XYZ file of C-alpha atoms in Angstrom:
301
model
C -68.268 -39.050 58.397
C -68.863 -38.754 54.675
C -69.897 -42.030 53.116
C -67.992 -42.877 49.967
C -70.361 -44.283 47.357
C -69.254 -46.901 44.878
C -69.293 -44.480 41.888
C -67.258 -41.946 43.856
C -64.861 -44.650 44.973
C -64.385 -45.821 41.406
C -63.779 -42.226 40.278
C -61.151 -41.713 42.958
C -59.451 -44.946 41.998
C -59.476 -43.909 38.347
C -57.949 -40.533 39.168
C -55.300 -42.183 41.306
C -54.483 -44.708 38.595
C -54.275 -41.971 35.975
C -51.960 -39.945 38.181
C -49.737 -42.941 38.798
C -49.657 -43.755 35.083
C -48.692 -40.154 34.267
C -45.851 -40.110 36.756
C -44.662 -43.524 35.544
C -44.733 -42.325 31.911
C -42.770 -39.193 32.744
C -40.222 -41.185 34.705
C -39.746 -43.910 32.081
C -39.338 -41.444 29.194
C -36.672 -39.325 30.871
C -33.194 -39.185 29.312
C -30.304 -41.223 30.622
C -28.034 -38.590 32.139
C -25.273 -41.018 33.079
C -23.649 -40.554 29.667
C -22.778 -36.979 30.702
C -20.255 -38.298 33.186
C -17.776 -38.879 30.359
C -19.310 -37.220 27.265
C -19.683 -33.500 26.583
C -23.027 -32.638 24.952
C -22.496 -31.173 21.469
C -25.978 -29.629 21.370
C -28.895 -28.903 23.709
C -32.675 -28.621 23.523
C -32.355 -24.835 23.834
C -29.896 -24.633 20.935
C -32.269 -26.619 18.736
C -35.204 -24.510 19.924
C -33.475 -21.245 18.947
C -32.605 -22.694 15.534
C -36.230 -23.786 15.002
C -37.511 -20.342 16.034
C -35.207 -18.661 13.526
C -36.231 -21.068 10.767
C -39.930 -20.350 11.348
C -39.232 -16.609 11.129
C -37.121 -16.968 7.994
C -33.942 -15.877 9.745
C -30.512 -17.369 9.611
C -29.026 -18.173 12.963
C -25.526 -18.654 14.217
C -24.179 -20.911 16.910
C -21.052 -19.691 18.638
C -20.028 -22.438 21.022
C -16.657 -23.669 22.159
C -16.269 -26.161 24.990
C -13.553 -25.543 27.576
C -12.613 -27.677 30.587
C -13.640 -26.564 34.066
C -10.066 -25.559 34.969
C -9.965 -23.099 32.050
C -12.949 -21.073 33.256
C -12.152 -18.081 35.454
C -12.700 -18.658 39.175
C -14.304 -15.200 39.211
C -16.960 -16.353 36.733
C -17.668 -19.461 38.785
C -18.174 -17.389 41.909
C -20.275 -14.757 40.109
C -22.593 -17.347 38.552
C -23.087 -19.099 41.867
C -24.000 -15.760 43.498
C -26.389 -14.781 40.697
C -28.076 -18.124 40.123
C -27.682 -20.566 43.012
C -25.724 -19.589 46.107
C -26.921 -22.778 47.844
C -25.534 -25.028 45.089
C -23.378 -26.890 47.607
C -26.227 -27.552 50.035
C -29.073 -28.923 47.876
C -29.424 -32.144 45.890
C -30.752 -30.593 42.701
C -33.857 -28.939 44.152
C -33.725 -26.147 46.743
C -36.894 -26.854 48.720
C -36.450 -23.860 51.031
C -36.026 -21.483 48.079
C -39.135 -22.919 46.411
C -41.116 -22.385 49.611
C -39.947 -18.767 49.844
C -40.746 -18.161 46.168
C -44.267 -19.570 46.560
C -44.867 -17.442 49.651
C -43.594 -14.250 47.967
C -45.641 -14.934 44.831
C -48.771 -15.551 46.900
C -48.280 -12.354 48.905
C -47.638 -10.251 45.779
C -50.468 -11.836 43.789
C -48.317 -12.977 40.888
C -47.478 -16.308 39.331
C -44.789 -18.458 40.874
C -41.398 -17.952 39.294
C -37.740 -18.305 40.140
C -36.233 -20.710 42.661
C -34.628 -22.848 39.944
C -31.267 -24.234 40.937
C -28.323 -24.479 38.573
C -29.049 -28.201 38.267
C -32.694 -27.521 37.311
C -31.580 -24.911 34.777
C -29.167 -27.419 33.275
C -31.901 -30.074 33.041
C -34.158 -27.567 31.254
C -31.445 -26.368 28.876
C -30.225 -29.838 27.945
C -33.509 -31.666 27.481
C -36.611 -29.463 27.813
C -37.912 -25.973 26.929
C -38.761 -22.629 28.585
C -42.443 -23.667 28.782
C -44.113 -23.308 32.184
C -46.303 -26.341 31.624
C -46.611 -28.293 34.923
C -45.668 -31.560 33.223
C -42.506 -29.965 31.871
C -41.685 -28.711 35.365
C -42.172 -32.214 36.784
C -39.741 -33.616 34.229
C -37.263 -30.880 35.103
C -37.367 -31.729 38.800
C -36.860 -35.445 38.204
C -34.016 -34.891 35.724
C -32.347 -32.532 38.188
C -32.387 -35.209 40.869
C -31.008 -37.720 38.376
C -28.177 -35.350 37.447
C -27.227 -34.924 41.089
C -27.248 -38.691 41.624
C -25.157 -39.445 38.538
C -22.626 -36.597 38.402
C -20.278 -34.774 40.781
C -21.187 -31.167 41.562
C -18.216 -29.819 39.618
C -19.221 -31.789 36.496
C -22.786 -30.393 36.689
C -21.347 -26.894 37.000
C -18.853 -27.467 34.174
C -21.599 -28.554 31.773
C -23.831 -25.653 32.858
C -21.108 -23.073 32.239
C -20.428 -24.549 28.807
C -23.995 -24.728 27.454
C -26.088 -21.887 28.884
C -27.253 -19.053 26.620
C -25.270 -15.798 26.842
C -26.723 -13.819 23.927
C -28.236 -14.385 20.492
C -26.509 -17.535 19.286
C -23.844 -17.369 22.014
C -23.526 -20.515 24.113
C -21.209 -21.153 27.017
C -18.576 -19.218 28.915
C -15.825 -19.336 26.284
C -18.014 -17.988 23.471
C -19.441 -15.354 25.831
C -16.037 -14.154 27.025
C -14.594 -13.950 23.509
C -17.672 -12.338 21.937
C -18.370 -9.770 24.651
C -14.842 -9.016 25.889
C -12.422 -10.426 23.307
C -10.673 -12.706 25.790
C -10.830 -16.406 26.755
C -13.016 -17.472 29.674
C -9.928 -18.140 31.776
C -8.945 -14.439 31.669
C -12.217 -12.935 32.876
C -11.749 -10.619 35.839
C -14.259 -10.131 38.641
C -16.055 -7.153 37.051
C -16.432 -8.835 33.668
C -17.559 -12.046 35.349
C -20.197 -10.174 37.364
C -21.581 -8.602 34.160
C -21.817 -12.015 32.485
C -23.453 -13.586 35.529
C -25.914 -10.690 35.822
C -26.997 -11.172 32.208
C -28.028 -14.821 32.618
C -31.482 -13.746 33.843
C -32.291 -12.446 30.314
C -29.331 -13.195 28.043
C -30.871 -12.042 24.763
C -31.703 -8.604 26.188
C -28.960 -7.871 28.696
C -25.647 -7.428 26.868
C -22.495 -7.572 29.022
C -20.512 -5.599 26.419
C -23.086 -2.769 26.465
C -24.447 -2.911 30.012
C -27.575 -0.988 30.904
C -28.130 0.668 34.278
C -30.062 -2.428 35.354
C -27.203 -4.749 34.496
C -24.654 -2.489 36.175
C -26.719 -2.584 39.382
C -26.765 -6.365 39.238
C -23.014 -6.338 38.670
C -22.423 -4.375 41.869
C -24.657 -6.667 43.922
C -22.879 -9.745 42.586
C -19.436 -8.253 43.209
C -20.399 -7.573 46.803
C -21.343 -11.205 47.411
C -18.719 -13.141 45.470
C -16.588 -13.749 48.547
C -19.451 -15.634 50.175
C -19.428 -18.616 47.791
C -16.923 -21.313 46.913
C -16.854 -23.042 43.516
C -17.003 -26.852 43.581
C -13.708 -28.676 43.210
C -13.510 -30.896 40.114
C -13.096 -34.665 40.252
C -10.700 -35.884 37.526
C -12.540 -37.831 34.802
C -11.792 -38.783 31.212
C -14.273 -36.921 29.032
C -14.926 -37.792 25.406
C -15.086 -34.839 23.027
C -18.203 -34.279 20.853
C -18.063 -35.393 17.234
C -18.671 -31.906 15.787
C -15.367 -30.075 15.059
C -17.101 -26.691 15.479
C -18.366 -27.491 18.955
C -15.692 -29.748 20.333
C -12.885 -29.255 22.767
C -10.244 -26.918 21.268
C -6.520 -27.318 21.578
C -5.194 -25.669 24.745
C -4.435 -21.996 24.204
C -2.863 -21.282 27.585
C -2.072 -22.764 30.941
C -5.052 -23.753 33.138
C -6.068 -21.247 35.773
C -6.089 -22.365 39.391
C -9.345 -22.072 41.308
C -8.927 -19.570 44.178
C -28.635 -9.019 38.744
C -33.493 -3.334 30.562
C -33.101 -2.021 27.651
C -33.763 -4.352 24.739
C -30.511 -4.986 22.916
C -30.104 -7.598 20.210
C -26.542 -8.737 19.780
C -26.060 -9.330 16.071
C -22.384 -10.030 16.443
C -19.456 -7.966 17.521
C -18.543 -5.973 14.424
C -18.436 -2.474 15.888
C -16.506 -1.219 18.853
C -18.932 0.582 21.204
C -17.505 2.416 24.130
C -17.522 0.357 27.291
C -18.520 1.942 30.625
C -15.933 2.200 33.364
C -14.781 -1.129 34.750
C -16.830 -3.124 32.192
C -13.649 -4.617 30.752
C -11.898 -4.321 27.384
C -13.709 -3.354 24.178
C -14.969 -6.555 22.480
C -13.089 -8.009 19.561
C -14.500 -10.441 17.001
C -14.719 -14.062 18.127
C -12.475 -15.999 18.388
C -9.368 -13.750 18.402
C -8.017 -13.787 21.959
C -6.589 -10.699 23.593
C -4.994 -10.317 26.999
C -7.117 -8.803 29.762
C -5.905 -5.823 31.762
C -5.199 -6.867 35.296
C -7.713 -5.659 37.856
C -7.021 -5.045 41.533
C -8.507 -7.671 43.855
C -11.934 -7.028 45.342
């Protein structure tokens, strides 16, 4: 048995105390997510980060963002995003332990750094409050916030916020802005093929452009389409939600009746001003945001 000397014992106690203090600090300085139960966020940490990046580079930046209720987002987009980002969304409580274990094992076997395995709830925590940094402390905060989100909000509310704030191109935030910018239609009118392109682009939204899909994005689209029948979007729980103060980012007046629920080349999207030819089944040619246009009906998958 190894004898623990007094200096070593004191060092171990100091390390333990420091670790406890760090965890306590992280926990006590986390945001209060309970406000999200009834208030839509008008901005996110990622939106502010992109604006700061542009300012440092001397560029002007845009923010195209329009909040829409959960019922006015296409069921096809909900299914496609679940397939692409978190098929086990129903089963976990913010952190998919099994997926993390598999990611660590695969990374170890392939000799690369650990990546992936982030749930939709973790992605939302990162987008709302944190940054893309891979700093371990940042990751710890992300995990704790994700658990807090799951404890404070219904699954459908977490998914609604996620779909309304994630990045879908340079300055494009949320499903409504993405649908109108890339396809010229509201988020409620997205068909399965358009939804699969949008979901496939989430992995690298400032490179993969759903309106001008590369071969890589088209392959991801086909994989997503083949799996969309295997997931079920969460059912919303009725709540009264307060609109954000900003008129440019708030909840718009209804434009149509709610819809029932039933995986590069580097491309920088500088706005939809031209009309590039769309590949087969990619959806209508984009029109400038925010003019809505009806989508051509697509046969069921």
